[in-house]
Each structure stands twice: as C-alpha cells, then as structure tokens.
mmCIF file with all atom_site columns, C-alpha atoms in Angstrom:
data_model
loop_
_atom_site.group_PDB
_atom_site.id
_atom_site.type_symbol
_atom_site.label_atom_id
_atom_site.label_alt_id
_atom_site.label_comp_id
_atom_site.label_asym_id
_atom_site.label_entity_id
_atom_site.label_seq_id
_atom_site.pdbx_PDB_ins_code
_atom_site.Cartn_x
_atom_site.Cartn_y
_atom_site.Cartn_z
_atom_site.occupancy
_atom_site.B_iso_or_equiv
_atom_site.pdbx_formal_charge
_atom_site.auth_seq_id
_atom_site.auth_comp_id
_atom_site.auth_asym_id
_atom_site.auth_atom_id
_atom_site.pdbx_PDB_model_num
ATOM 1   C CA . GLY A 1 1   ? -8.341  -14.955 28.883 1.00 64.00 ? 18  GLY A CA 1
ATOM 2   C CA . ALA A 1 2   ? -10.378 -12.639 30.828 1.00 77.00 ? 19  ALA A CA 1
ATOM 3   C CA . VAL A 1 3   ? -13.744 -11.915 29.220 1.00 86.00 ? 20  VAL A CA 1
ATOM 4   C CA . VAL A 1 4   ? -15.511 -8.354  29.035 1.00 92.00 ? 21  VAL A CA 1
ATOM 5   C CA . SER A 1 5   ? -19.132 -7.898  27.841 1.00 94.00 ? 22  SER A CA 1
ATOM 6   C CA . GLN A 1 6   ? -21.242 -5.035  27.032 1.00 96.00 ? 23  GLN A CA 1
ATOM 7   C CA . HIS A 1 7   ? -24.916 -4.726  26.396 1.00 96.00 ? 24  HIS A CA 1
ATOM 8   C CA . PRO A 1 8   ? -26.371 -3.725  24.140 1.00 96.00 ? 25  PRO A CA 1
ATOM 9   C CA . SER A 1 9   ? -24.220 -4.345  21.135 1.00 94.00 ? 26  SER A CA 1
ATOM 10  C CA . ARG A 1 10  ? -26.225 -1.734  19.166 1.00 95.00 ? 27  ARG A CA 1
ATOM 11  C CA . VAL A 1 11  ? -28.703 0.933   20.194 1.00 97.00 ? 28  VAL A CA 1
ATOM 12  C CA . ILE A 1 12  ? -30.752 3.532   18.209 1.00 97.00 ? 29  ILE A CA 1
ATOM 13  C CA . CYS A 1 13  ? -32.505 6.328   20.297 1.00 96.00 ? 30  CYS A CA 1
ATOM 14  C CA . LYS A 1 14  ? -33.939 9.775   19.605 1.00 96.00 ? 31  LYS A CA 1
ATOM 15  C CA . SER A 1 15  ? -32.571 12.935  20.280 1.00 97.00 ? 32  SER A CA 1
ATOM 16  C CA . GLY A 1 16  ? -33.204 14.078  23.890 1.00 96.00 ? 33  GLY A CA 1
ATOM 17  C CA . THR A 1 17  ? -33.426 10.653  25.432 1.00 97.00 ? 34  THR A CA 1
ATOM 18  C CA . SER A 1 18  ? -30.904 8.942   27.609 1.00 97.00 ? 35  SER A CA 1
ATOM 19  C CA . VAL A 1 19  ? -29.330 5.603   26.947 1.00 97.00 ? 36  VAL A CA 1
ATOM 20  C CA . LYS A 1 20  ? -27.431 3.411   29.259 1.00 97.00 ? 37  LYS A CA 1
ATOM 21  C CA . ILE A 1 21  ? -24.667 0.979   28.106 1.00 97.00 ? 38  ILE A CA 1
ATOM 22  C CA . GLU A 1 22  ? -23.509 -1.799  30.585 1.00 97.00 ? 39  GLU A CA 1
ATOM 23  C CA . CYS A 1 23  ? -19.960 -3.202  30.808 1.00 96.00 ? 40  CYS A CA 1
ATOM 24  C CA . ARG A 1 24  ? -19.351 -6.535  32.730 1.00 94.00 ? 41  ARG A CA 1
ATOM 25  C CA . SER A 1 25  ? -16.429 -8.339  33.556 1.00 91.00 ? 42  SER A CA 1
ATOM 26  C CA . LEU A 1 26  ? -17.348 -11.850 33.523 1.00 90.00 ? 43  LEU A CA 1
ATOM 27  C CA . ASP A 1 27  ? -14.600 -13.883 34.972 1.00 85.00 ? 44  ASP A CA 1
ATOM 28  C CA . PHE A 1 28  ? -12.616 -11.256 37.099 1.00 84.00 ? 45  PHE A CA 1
ATOM 29  C CA . GLN A 1 29  ? -13.109 -8.668  39.454 1.00 86.00 ? 46  GLN A CA 1
ATOM 30  C CA . ALA A 1 30  ? -12.322 -5.161  37.812 1.00 86.00 ? 47  ALA A CA 1
ATOM 31  C CA . THR A 1 31  ? -11.146 -2.754  40.074 1.00 85.00 ? 48  THR A CA 1
ATOM 32  C CA . THR A 1 32  ? -10.692 -0.087  37.329 1.00 89.00 ? 49  THR A CA 1
ATOM 33  C CA . MET A 1 33  ? -12.963 0.251   34.278 1.00 93.00 ? 50  MET A CA 1
ATOM 34  C CA . PHE A 1 34  ? -12.216 2.534   31.325 1.00 94.00 ? 51  PHE A CA 1
ATOM 35  C CA . TRP A 1 35  ? -14.617 3.754   28.850 1.00 96.00 ? 52  TRP A CA 1
ATOM 36  C CA . TYR A 1 36  ? -13.701 4.795   25.265 1.00 95.00 ? 53  TYR A CA 1
ATOM 37  C CA . ARG A 1 37  ? -15.306 6.543   22.305 1.00 95.00 ? 54  ARG A CA 1
ATOM 38  C CA . GLN A 1 38  ? -14.325 5.580   18.982 1.00 91.00 ? 55  GLN A CA 1
ATOM 39  C CA . PHE A 1 39  ? -15.146 7.795   15.985 1.00 86.00 ? 56  PHE A CA 1
ATOM 40  C CA . PRO A 1 40  ? -15.310 6.114   12.356 1.00 81.00 ? 57  PRO A CA 1
ATOM 41  C CA . LYS A 1 41  ? -11.735 5.320   11.152 1.00 78.00 ? 58  LYS A CA 1
ATOM 42  C CA . GLN A 1 42  ? -10.295 6.837   14.177 1.00 82.00 ? 59  GLN A CA 1
ATOM 43  C CA . SER A 1 43  ? -8.529  5.650   17.345 1.00 86.00 ? 60  SER A CA 1
ATOM 44  C CA . LEU A 1 44  ? -9.820  5.040   20.808 1.00 89.00 ? 61  LEU A CA 1
ATOM 45  C CA . MET A 1 45  ? -10.230 8.316   22.949 1.00 91.00 ? 62  MET A CA 1
ATOM 46  C CA . LEU A 1 46  ? -10.324 7.586   26.532 1.00 92.00 ? 63  LEU A CA 1
ATOM 47  C CA . MET A 1 47  ? -13.190 9.339   28.104 1.00 95.00 ? 64  MET A CA 1
ATOM 48  C CA . ALA A 1 48  ? -13.021 8.161   31.823 1.00 95.00 ? 65  ALA A CA 1
ATOM 49  C CA . THR A 1 49  ? -11.833 5.983   34.383 1.00 92.00 ? 66  THR A CA 1
ATOM 50  C CA . SER A 1 50  ? -13.658 4.839   37.081 1.00 90.00 ? 67  SER A CA 1
ATOM 51  C CA . ASN A 1 51  ? -12.505 2.758   40.071 1.00 86.00 ? 68  ASN A CA 1
ATOM 52  C CA . GLU A 1 52  ? -15.281 0.503   41.879 1.00 83.00 ? 69  GLU A CA 1
ATOM 53  C CA . GLY A 1 53  ? -17.053 2.488   44.633 1.00 82.00 ? 70  GLY A CA 1
ATOM 54  C CA . SER A 1 54  ? -15.609 5.873   43.824 1.00 84.00 ? 71  SER A CA 1
ATOM 55  C CA . LYS A 1 55  ? -16.476 8.836   41.285 1.00 88.00 ? 72  LYS A CA 1
ATOM 56  C CA . ALA A 1 56  ? -15.245 8.438   37.759 1.00 92.00 ? 73  ALA A CA 1
ATOM 57  C CA . THR A 1 57  ? -12.463 10.692  36.627 1.00 93.00 ? 74  THR A CA 1
ATOM 58  C CA . TYR A 1 58  ? -13.006 12.203  33.332 1.00 95.00 ? 75  TYR A CA 1
ATOM 59  C CA . GLU A 1 59  ? -10.493 13.450  30.723 1.00 92.00 ? 76  GLU A CA 1
ATOM 60  C CA . GLN A 1 60  ? -10.283 16.908  29.493 1.00 91.00 ? 77  GLN A CA 1
ATOM 61  C CA . GLY A 1 61  ? -13.334 17.961  27.407 1.00 92.00 ? 78  GLY A CA 1
ATOM 62  C CA . VAL A 1 62  ? -15.513 14.984  28.483 1.00 94.00 ? 79  VAL A CA 1
ATOM 63  C CA . GLU A 1 63  ? -18.697 16.298  29.872 1.00 94.00 ? 80  GLU A CA 1
ATOM 64  C CA . LYS A 1 64  ? -19.410 14.507  33.272 1.00 93.00 ? 81  LYS A CA 1
ATOM 65  C CA . ASP A 1 65  ? -23.057 15.681  33.314 1.00 94.00 ? 82  ASP A CA 1
ATOM 66  C CA . LYS A 1 66  ? -23.580 14.237  29.977 1.00 96.00 ? 83  LYS A CA 1
ATOM 67  C CA . PHE A 1 67  ? -21.773 10.921  30.142 1.00 97.00 ? 84  PHE A CA 1
ATOM 68  C CA . LEU A 1 68  ? -22.568 9.619   33.706 1.00 96.00 ? 85  LEU A CA 1
ATOM 69  C CA . ILE A 1 69  ? -20.392 6.669   34.705 1.00 95.00 ? 86  ILE A CA 1
ATOM 70  C CA . ASN A 1 70  ? -21.424 4.472   37.572 1.00 91.00 ? 87  ASN A CA 1
ATOM 71  C CA . HIS A 1 71  ? -19.212 1.587   38.792 1.00 89.00 ? 88  HIS A CA 1
ATOM 72  C CA . ALA A 1 72  ? -21.186 0.180   41.598 1.00 83.00 ? 89  ALA A CA 1
ATOM 73  C CA . SER A 1 73  ? -19.631 -3.289  41.949 1.00 89.00 ? 90  SER A CA 1
ATOM 74  C CA . LEU A 1 74  ? -16.340 -5.077  40.734 1.00 89.00 ? 91  LEU A CA 1
ATOM 75  C CA . THR A 1 75  ? -17.907 -6.495  37.989 1.00 92.00 ? 92  THR A CA 1
ATOM 76  C CA . LEU A 1 76  ? -20.249 -4.010  36.624 1.00 93.00 ? 93  LEU A CA 1
ATOM 77  C CA . SER A 1 77  ? -19.925 -0.327  35.093 1.00 94.00 ? 94  SER A CA 1
ATOM 78  C CA . THR A 1 78  ? -22.384 1.639   33.326 1.00 95.00 ? 95  THR A CA 1
ATOM 79  C CA . LEU A 1 79  ? -22.236 4.698   31.046 1.00 97.00 ? 96  LEU A CA 1
ATOM 80  C CA . THR A 1 80  ? -25.492 6.736   30.648 1.00 97.00 ? 97  THR A CA 1
ATOM 81  C CA . VAL A 1 81  ? -25.502 9.044   27.742 1.00 97.00 ? 98  VAL A CA 1
ATOM 82  C CA . THR A 1 82  ? -28.245 11.839  28.878 1.00 97.00 ? 99  THR A CA 1
ATOM 83  C CA . SER A 1 83  ? -30.103 13.924  26.480 1.00 96.00 ? 100 SER A CA 1
ATOM 84  C CA . ALA A 1 84  ? -28.545 12.215  23.434 1.00 96.00 ? 101 ALA A CA 1
ATOM 85  C CA . HIS A 1 85  ? -27.876 14.375  20.462 1.00 96.00 ? 102 HIS A CA 1
ATOM 86  C CA . PRO A 1 86  ? -26.835 13.011  16.963 1.00 96.00 ? 103 PRO A CA 1
ATOM 87  C CA . GLU A 1 87  ? -23.120 14.083  17.681 1.00 95.00 ? 104 GLU A CA 1
ATOM 88  C CA . ASP A 1 88  ? -23.065 11.555  20.331 1.00 96.00 ? 105 ASP A CA 1
ATOM 89  C CA . SER A 1 89  ? -23.372 8.843   17.852 1.00 96.00 ? 106 SER A CA 1
ATOM 90  C CA . SER A 1 90  ? -20.364 6.830   18.151 1.00 95.00 ? 107 SER A CA 1
ATOM 91  C CA . PHE A 1 91  ? -18.897 3.320   18.927 1.00 95.00 ? 108 PHE A CA 1
ATOM 92  C CA . TYR A 1 92  ? -18.357 3.255   22.835 1.00 96.00 ? 109 TYR A CA 1
ATOM 93  C CA . ILE A 1 93  ? -15.977 0.631   24.178 1.00 95.00 ? 110 ILE A CA 1
ATOM 94  C CA . CYS A 1 94  ? -15.320 -0.252  27.734 1.00 95.00 ? 111 CYS A CA 1
ATOM 95  C CA . SER A 1 95  ? -12.331 -1.717  29.319 1.00 93.00 ? 112 SER A CA 1
ATOM 96  C CA . ALA A 1 96  ? -11.464 -3.473  32.826 1.00 91.00 ? 113 ALA A CA 1
ATOM 97  C CA . ARG A 1 97  ? -8.681  -4.089  34.724 1.00 86.00 ? 114 ARG A CA 1
ATOM 98  C CA . PHE A 1 98  ? -7.829  -5.838  37.821 1.00 80.00 ? 115 PHE A CA 1
ATOM 99  C CA . GLY A 1 99  ? -5.272  -4.311  40.159 1.00 66.00 ? 116 GLY A CA 1
ATOM 100 C CA . THR A 1 100 ? -3.560  -0.796  39.751 1.00 59.00 ? 117 THR A CA 1
ATOM 101 C CA . GLY A 1 101 ? -0.292  -1.836  38.460 1.00 58.00 ? 118 GLY A CA 1
ATOM 102 C CA . ASN A 1 102 ? -1.583  -4.743  36.215 1.00 59.00 ? 119 ASN A CA 1
ATOM 103 C CA . TYR A 1 103 ? -0.485  -4.222  32.483 1.00 66.00 ? 120 TYR A CA 1
ATOM 104 C CA . GLU A 1 104 ? -3.310  -6.419  31.215 1.00 77.00 ? 121 GLU A CA 1
ATOM 105 C CA . GLN A 1 105 ? -6.528  -4.504  30.364 1.00 83.00 ? 122 GLN A CA 1
ATOM 106 C CA . TYR A 1 106 ? -9.350  -6.234  28.696 1.00 88.00 ? 123 TYR A CA 1
ATOM 107 C CA . PHE A 1 107 ? -11.764 -4.743  26.068 1.00 91.00 ? 124 PHE A CA 1
ATOM 108 C CA . GLY A 1 108 ? -15.300 -5.354  25.491 1.00 93.00 ? 125 GLY A CA 1
ATOM 109 C CA . PRO A 1 109 ? -16.979 -5.706  22.459 1.00 92.00 ? 126 PRO A CA 1
ATOM 110 C CA . GLY A 1 110 ? -18.150 -2.290  22.026 1.00 94.00 ? 127 GLY A CA 1
ATOM 111 C CA . THR A 1 111 ? -21.755 -0.703  21.826 1.00 96.00 ? 128 THR A CA 1
ATOM 112 C CA . ARG A 1 112 ? -22.586 1.102   18.795 1.00 95.00 ? 129 ARG A CA 1
ATOM 113 C CA . LEU A 1 113 ? -25.010 4.331   19.440 1.00 96.00 ? 130 LEU A CA 1
ATOM 114 C CA . THR A 1 114 ? -26.934 6.082   16.784 1.00 96.00 ? 131 THR A CA 1
ATOM 115 C CA . VAL A 1 115 ? -28.899 9.224   17.731 1.00 97.00 ? 132 VAL A CA 1
ATOM 116 C CA . THR A 1 116 ? -31.778 10.032  15.332 1.00 96.00 ? 133 THR A CA 1
ATOM 117 C CA . GLY B 2 1   ? 1.304   14.295  25.794 1.00 66.00 ? 580 GLY B CA 1
ATOM 118 C CA . GLU B 2 2   ? 2.579   11.052  25.128 1.00 75.00 ? 581 GLU B CA 1
ATOM 119 C CA . ASP B 2 3   ? 2.147   10.127  21.412 1.00 88.00 ? 582 ASP B CA 1
ATOM 120 C CA . VAL B 2 4   ? 1.821   6.936   19.420 1.00 93.00 ? 583 VAL B CA 1
ATOM 121 C CA . GLU B 2 5   ? 2.070   7.124   15.651 1.00 94.00 ? 584 GLU B CA 1
ATOM 122 C CA . GLN B 2 6   ? 1.290   4.469   12.903 1.00 94.00 ? 585 GLN B CA 1
ATOM 123 C CA . SER B 2 7   ? 0.983   4.414   9.197  1.00 91.00 ? 586 SER B CA 1
ATOM 124 C CA . LEU B 2 8   ? -2.642  4.238   8.434  1.00 92.00 ? 587 LEU B CA 1
ATOM 125 C CA . PHE B 2 9   ? -2.775  1.630   5.688  1.00 95.00 ? 588 PHE B CA 1
ATOM 126 C CA . LEU B 2 10  ? -1.191  -1.311  4.518  1.00 97.00 ? 589 LEU B CA 1
ATOM 127 C CA . SER B 2 11  ? -1.977  -3.850  1.793  1.00 97.00 ? 590 SER B CA 1
ATOM 128 C CA . VAL B 2 12  ? -0.263  -7.351  1.040  1.00 97.00 ? 591 VAL B CA 1
ATOM 129 C CA . ARG B 2 13  ? -1.003  -10.232 -0.875 1.00 97.00 ? 592 ARG B CA 1
ATOM 130 C CA . GLU B 2 14  ? -2.249  -13.493 0.869  1.00 97.00 ? 593 GLU B CA 1
ATOM 131 C CA . GLY B 2 15  ? 0.536   -15.666 1.970  1.00 97.00 ? 594 GLY B CA 1
ATOM 132 C CA . ASP B 2 16  ? 3.073   -12.534 2.152  1.00 97.00 ? 595 ASP B CA 1
ATOM 133 C CA . SER B 2 17  ? 4.468   -11.283 5.349  1.00 97.00 ? 596 SER B CA 1
ATOM 134 C CA . SER B 2 18  ? 3.003   -8.250  6.845  1.00 98.00 ? 597 SER B CA 1
ATOM 135 C CA . VAL B 2 19  ? 5.110   -5.690  8.768  1.00 98.00 ? 598 VAL B CA 1
ATOM 136 C CA . ILE B 2 20  ? 3.218   -3.034  10.856 1.00 98.00 ? 599 ILE B CA 1
ATOM 137 C CA . ASN B 2 21  ? 5.019   -0.298  12.344 1.00 97.00 ? 600 ASN B CA 1
ATOM 138 C CA . CYS B 2 22  ? 4.708   1.996   15.146 1.00 96.00 ? 601 CYS B CA 1
ATOM 139 C CA . THR B 2 23  ? 6.838   4.759   16.919 1.00 96.00 ? 602 THR B CA 1
ATOM 140 C CA . TYR B 2 24  ? 6.056   6.299   20.604 1.00 93.00 ? 603 TYR B CA 1
ATOM 141 C CA . THR B 2 25  ? 7.439   9.199   22.388 1.00 90.00 ? 604 THR B CA 1
ATOM 142 C CA . ASP B 2 26  ? 7.363   8.113   26.024 1.00 84.00 ? 605 ASP B CA 1
ATOM 143 C CA . SER B 2 27  ? 10.684  6.845   26.928 1.00 80.00 ? 606 SER B CA 1
ATOM 144 C CA . SER B 2 28  ? 9.209   5.615   30.119 1.00 82.00 ? 607 SER B CA 1
ATOM 145 C CA . SER B 2 29  ? 7.042   3.119   28.367 1.00 78.00 ? 608 SER B CA 1
ATOM 146 C CA . THR B 2 30  ? 7.099   0.003   30.241 1.00 83.00 ? 609 THR B CA 1
ATOM 147 C CA . TYR B 2 31  ? 4.579   -2.082  28.239 1.00 89.00 ? 610 TYR B CA 1
ATOM 148 C CA . LEU B 2 32  ? 3.780   -2.134  24.567 1.00 93.00 ? 611 LEU B CA 1
ATOM 149 C CA . TYR B 2 33  ? 0.964   -3.770  22.768 1.00 93.00 ? 612 TYR B CA 1
ATOM 150 C CA . TRP B 2 34  ? -0.711  -4.871  19.496 1.00 96.00 ? 613 TRP B CA 1
ATOM 151 C CA . TYR B 2 35  ? -4.652  -5.044  19.359 1.00 94.00 ? 614 TYR B CA 1
ATOM 152 C CA . LYS B 2 36  ? -6.727  -6.191  16.765 1.00 95.00 ? 615 LYS B CA 1
ATOM 153 C CA . GLN B 2 37  ? -10.068 -4.559  15.776 1.00 93.00 ? 616 GLN B CA 1
ATOM 154 C CA . GLU B 2 38  ? -12.345 -6.486  13.214 1.00 92.00 ? 617 GLU B CA 1
ATOM 155 C CA . PRO B 2 39  ? -15.135 -4.346  11.885 1.00 87.00 ? 618 PRO B CA 1
ATOM 156 C CA . GLY B 2 40  ? -17.787 -3.498  14.284 1.00 83.00 ? 619 GLY B CA 1
ATOM 157 C CA . ALA B 2 41  ? -15.968 -5.288  17.122 1.00 86.00 ? 620 ALA B CA 1
ATOM 158 C CA . GLY B 2 42  ? -13.917 -4.380  20.203 1.00 87.00 ? 621 GLY B CA 1
ATOM 159 C CA . LEU B 2 43  ? -10.114 -4.965  20.490 1.00 89.00 ? 622 LEU B CA 1
ATOM 160 C CA . GLN B 2 44  ? -8.451  -8.125  20.736 1.00 89.00 ? 623 GLN B CA 1
ATOM 161 C CA . LEU B 2 45  ? -5.053  -8.263  22.448 1.00 89.00 ? 624 LEU B CA 1
ATOM 162 C CA . LEU B 2 46  ? -2.768  -9.921  20.082 1.00 92.00 ? 625 LEU B CA 1
ATOM 163 C CA . THR B 2 47  ? 0.369   -9.736  21.950 1.00 92.00 ? 626 THR B CA 1
ATOM 164 C CA . TYR B 2 48  ? 2.328   -7.364  23.990 1.00 91.00 ? 627 TYR B CA 1
ATOM 165 C CA . ILE B 2 49  ? 6.070   -6.974  25.036 1.00 92.00 ? 628 ILE B CA 1
ATOM 166 C CA . PHE B 2 50  ? 7.949   -5.432  27.941 1.00 90.00 ? 629 PHE B CA 1
ATOM 167 C CA . SER B 2 51  ? 10.111  -2.651  27.547 1.00 88.00 ? 630 SER B CA 1
ATOM 168 C CA . ASN B 2 52  ? 13.382  -5.175  28.588 1.00 89.00 ? 631 ASN B CA 1
ATOM 169 C CA . MET B 2 53  ? 12.602  -7.377  25.768 1.00 91.00 ? 632 MET B CA 1
ATOM 170 C CA . ASP B 2 54  ? 13.749  -6.995  22.228 1.00 93.00 ? 633 ASP B CA 1
ATOM 171 C CA . MET B 2 55  ? 11.536  -9.744  20.761 1.00 95.00 ? 634 MET B CA 1
ATOM 172 C CA . LYS B 2 56  ? 8.658   -11.865 21.336 1.00 95.00 ? 635 LYS B CA 1
ATOM 173 C CA . GLN B 2 57  ? 7.234   -14.432 19.015 1.00 95.00 ? 636 GLN B CA 1
ATOM 174 C CA . ASP B 2 58  ? 4.065   -16.187 19.255 1.00 92.00 ? 637 ASP B CA 1
ATOM 175 C CA . GLN B 2 59  ? 3.055   -18.244 16.267 1.00 94.00 ? 638 GLN B CA 1
ATOM 176 C CA . ARG B 2 60  ? 2.636   -16.152 13.330 1.00 96.00 ? 639 ARG B CA 1
ATOM 177 C CA . LEU B 2 61  ? 3.123   -13.108 15.147 1.00 97.00 ? 640 LEU B CA 1
ATOM 178 C CA . THR B 2 62  ? 6.699   -11.601 15.726 1.00 97.00 ? 641 THR B CA 1
ATOM 179 C CA . VAL B 2 63  ? 7.149   -8.305  17.676 1.00 97.00 ? 642 VAL B CA 1
ATOM 180 C CA . LEU B 2 64  ? 10.339  -6.477  17.644 1.00 97.00 ? 643 LEU B CA 1
ATOM 181 C CA . LEU B 2 65  ? 11.210  -3.471  19.820 1.00 96.00 ? 644 LEU B CA 1
ATOM 182 C CA . ASN B 2 66  ? 13.768  -1.173  19.276 1.00 95.00 ? 645 ASN B CA 1
ATOM 183 C CA . LYS B 2 67  ? 13.952  0.868   22.403 1.00 92.00 ? 646 LYS B CA 1
ATOM 184 C CA . LYS B 2 68  ? 16.669  3.153   21.532 1.00 92.00 ? 647 LYS B CA 1
ATOM 185 C CA . ASP B 2 69  ? 14.680  4.314   18.441 1.00 94.00 ? 648 ASP B CA 1
ATOM 186 C CA . LYS B 2 70  ? 11.290  3.935   20.445 1.00 93.00 ? 649 LYS B CA 1
ATOM 187 C CA . HIS B 2 71  ? 10.212  1.783   17.345 1.00 95.00 ? 650 HIS B CA 1
ATOM 188 C CA . LEU B 2 72  ? 7.840   -1.404  17.648 1.00 96.00 ? 651 LEU B CA 1
ATOM 189 C CA . SER B 2 73  ? 6.871   -3.651  14.854 1.00 97.00 ? 652 SER B CA 1
ATOM 190 C CA . LEU B 2 74  ? 4.464   -6.483  14.459 1.00 98.00 ? 653 LEU B CA 1
ATOM 191 C CA . ARG B 2 75  ? 5.118   -9.152  11.611 1.00 98.00 ? 654 ARG B CA 1
ATOM 192 C CA . ILE B 2 76  ? 2.365   -11.388 10.635 1.00 98.00 ? 655 ILE B CA 1
ATOM 193 C CA . ALA B 2 77  ? 3.980   -14.294 8.815  1.00 98.00 ? 656 ALA B CA 1
ATOM 194 C CA . ASP B 2 78  ? 1.836   -16.217 5.981  1.00 97.00 ? 657 ASP B CA 1
ATOM 195 C CA . THR B 2 79  ? -0.692  -13.523 5.921  1.00 98.00 ? 658 THR B CA 1
ATOM 196 C CA . GLN B 2 80  ? -4.311  -14.708 5.572  1.00 97.00 ? 659 GLN B CA 1
ATOM 197 C CA . THR B 2 81  ? -7.591  -12.797 4.364  1.00 95.00 ? 660 THR B CA 1
ATOM 198 C CA . GLY B 2 82  ? -8.743  -13.406 8.115  1.00 95.00 ? 661 GLY B CA 1
ATOM 199 C CA . ASP B 2 83  ? -6.030  -10.914 9.291  1.00 97.00 ? 662 ASP B CA 1
ATOM 200 C CA . SER B 2 84  ? -7.741  -8.103  7.363  1.00 97.00 ? 663 SER B CA 1
ATOM 201 C CA . ALA B 2 85  ? -8.485  -5.696  10.309 1.00 96.00 ? 664 ALA B CA 1
ATOM 202 C CA . ILE B 2 86  ? -7.255  -2.431  12.052 1.00 95.00 ? 665 ILE B CA 1
ATOM 203 C CA . TYR B 2 87  ? -4.220  -3.122  14.143 1.00 97.00 ? 666 TYR B CA 1
ATOM 204 C CA . PHE B 2 88  ? -3.452  -0.439  17.077 1.00 96.00 ? 667 PHE B CA 1
ATOM 205 C CA . CYS B 2 89  ? -0.298  -0.022  18.713 1.00 96.00 ? 668 CYS B CA 1
ATOM 206 C CA . ALA B 2 90  ? -0.609  1.120   22.430 1.00 93.00 ? 669 ALA B CA 1
ATOM 207 C CA . GLU B 2 91  ? 2.105   1.889   25.101 1.00 91.00 ? 670 GLU B CA 1
ATOM 208 C CA . LYS B 2 92  ? 1.605   2.021   28.745 1.00 86.00 ? 671 LYS B CA 1
ATOM 209 C CA . SER B 2 93  ? 3.704   3.412   31.687 1.00 82.00 ? 672 SER B CA 1
ATOM 210 C CA . TYR B 2 94  ? 3.348   1.845   35.166 1.00 74.00 ? 673 TYR B CA 1
ATOM 211 C CA . GLY B 2 95  ? 0.489   3.414   36.788 1.00 72.00 ? 674 GLY B CA 1
ATOM 212 C CA . GLN B 2 96  ? -0.610  5.257   33.600 1.00 78.00 ? 675 GLN B CA 1
ATOM 213 C CA . ASN B 2 97  ? -3.301  4.953   31.147 1.00 82.00 ? 676 ASN B CA 1
ATOM 214 C CA . PHE B 2 98  ? -2.872  3.372   27.690 1.00 86.00 ? 677 PHE B CA 1
ATOM 215 C CA . VAL B 2 99  ? -2.066  5.817   24.818 1.00 89.00 ? 678 VAL B CA 1
ATOM 216 C CA . PHE B 2 100 ? -3.324  4.203   21.472 1.00 92.00 ? 679 PHE B CA 1
ATOM 217 C CA . GLY B 2 101 ? -1.872  4.676   17.907 1.00 93.00 ? 680 GLY B CA 1
ATOM 218 C CA . PRO B 2 102 ? -4.212  5.910   15.118 1.00 92.00 ? 681 PRO B CA 1
ATOM 219 C CA . GLY B 2 103 ? -4.490  2.164   13.770 1.00 94.00 ? 682 GLY B CA 1
ATOM 220 C CA . THR B 2 104 ? -2.996  0.479   10.625 1.00 96.00 ? 683 THR B CA 1
ATOM 221 C CA . ARG B 2 105 ? -5.706  -0.692  8.406  1.00 96.00 ? 684 ARG B CA 1
ATOM 222 C CA . LEU B 2 106 ? -4.343  -3.948  6.880  1.00 97.00 ? 685 LEU B CA 1
ATOM 223 C CA . SER B 2 107 ? -5.843  -5.336  3.550  1.00 97.00 ? 686 SER B CA 1
ATOM 224 C CA . VAL B 2 108 ? -4.995  -8.651  2.647  1.00 97.00 ? 687 VAL B CA 1
ATOM 225 C CA . LEU B 2 109 ? -5.424  -9.066  -1.221 1.00 94.00 ? 688 LEU B CA 1
ATOM 226 C CA . PRO B 2 110 ? -6.007  -12.574 -2.653 1.00 89.00 ? 689 PRO B CA 1
#
C-alpha cells in the first residue's frame, strides 16, 4: 500500500520558537494533503487541507498565521507551528490522497510535539 | 455537521470475538472505514466498505453495514493481544473530507 512518512516523529521545543513538520508521500503523488491534530484520548481534528501549488484551506477555528502549511510539491507538505506555546503540544498527523474523488487516504505515523 | 459516534471502550478476552459498533448521520456517505491506531502511532487502514455493500470479510475482520439504520460494525474474530488499540470509524462522501468517530479503545485481556 501507499506510504506516508513524517519527520520528525517527536520534537521538543521551547515556547516562542517555531517548529517545522514534514510530510512525504513516498510512492505516490499526493495531489491533496491533510493535517490533523489529535489531543490525548480524542479523535482526529482536521486542521487544514492543501492542494499542491495552492494555498491551504483551513478549518474554522484554526489560525492560519500560526499553523503555516506549504504544499510545494506532489510529494511534500510541511506544517510550521510558529511562536509555539505549551497549548500547541499535541500529536500532529498528516494524510495524503491522490486525486479528488479517490476514496483512499493514507496516514503518516504522526509527530508528537511538546512545547516547554 | 455530520457526526460519527462510537462507544469509547471495549474489553474482551483473548480468543473471543470483538464487535465494535459505529453510527453515522450522513445519509450520503459513500465510503465507510475502519482505522486502527496503536499507542504513539498514526492510523492504519484496516478495511473499508462502499455504501452499496452489506458485508465485507477480510481474514479475521468482518464489516457489516446497515445503511437504513446508518450502523457500521467491525468484528474481529479470535482477538489477540496485538489487537489492543484504538479503532476509529470514519465516513466519507464523494468530494468531502473524512469524518472520524471518537475512537473505541479495545483492551484484550489474557
């Protein structure tokens, strides 16, 4: 099956700094990538959807200036958490899909962000 | 908005069958999925079913869909300790994003 990787798997940063998380589709071209956030013992919350070469579409309540998403190529999307605060600590999961009507969506292994 | 509900916890004994239930509200759901999440890991697609199907079986996994009641279930036969995880039900309509349930934490007791 299709593989999606994320890097890093875990990151600890200090308050006020920025951290970038990479999401790559390894064996397919991801026309659409999704970024989710998962709080402990909770379900996934969709943060934004990005199509290659265009601006991301953010879900209601997600600050676009705080969570910068770049989808510069068909195999790479990045999420940058700017001026991180402890409340940004969470598990971030990316997902990728090929095509607009395709029902198959593949998830990365997640990145655990801890802001101290 | 559309909603997906699941019971939050399920405990079974090793070797027994597990049945995880899910209900959804979107009558236009086209695809329904079961994902497995182990601690500290991402989501692993277990199986999916199209809305025009009633049942799908894949080795130890059986998915039943009652479209009239908008009810989906996942049965795991001969449950093993390695099946302990959180299981997410998700639905998707054509052209729409996934909607996930809250997840069911399955504990397998020896």
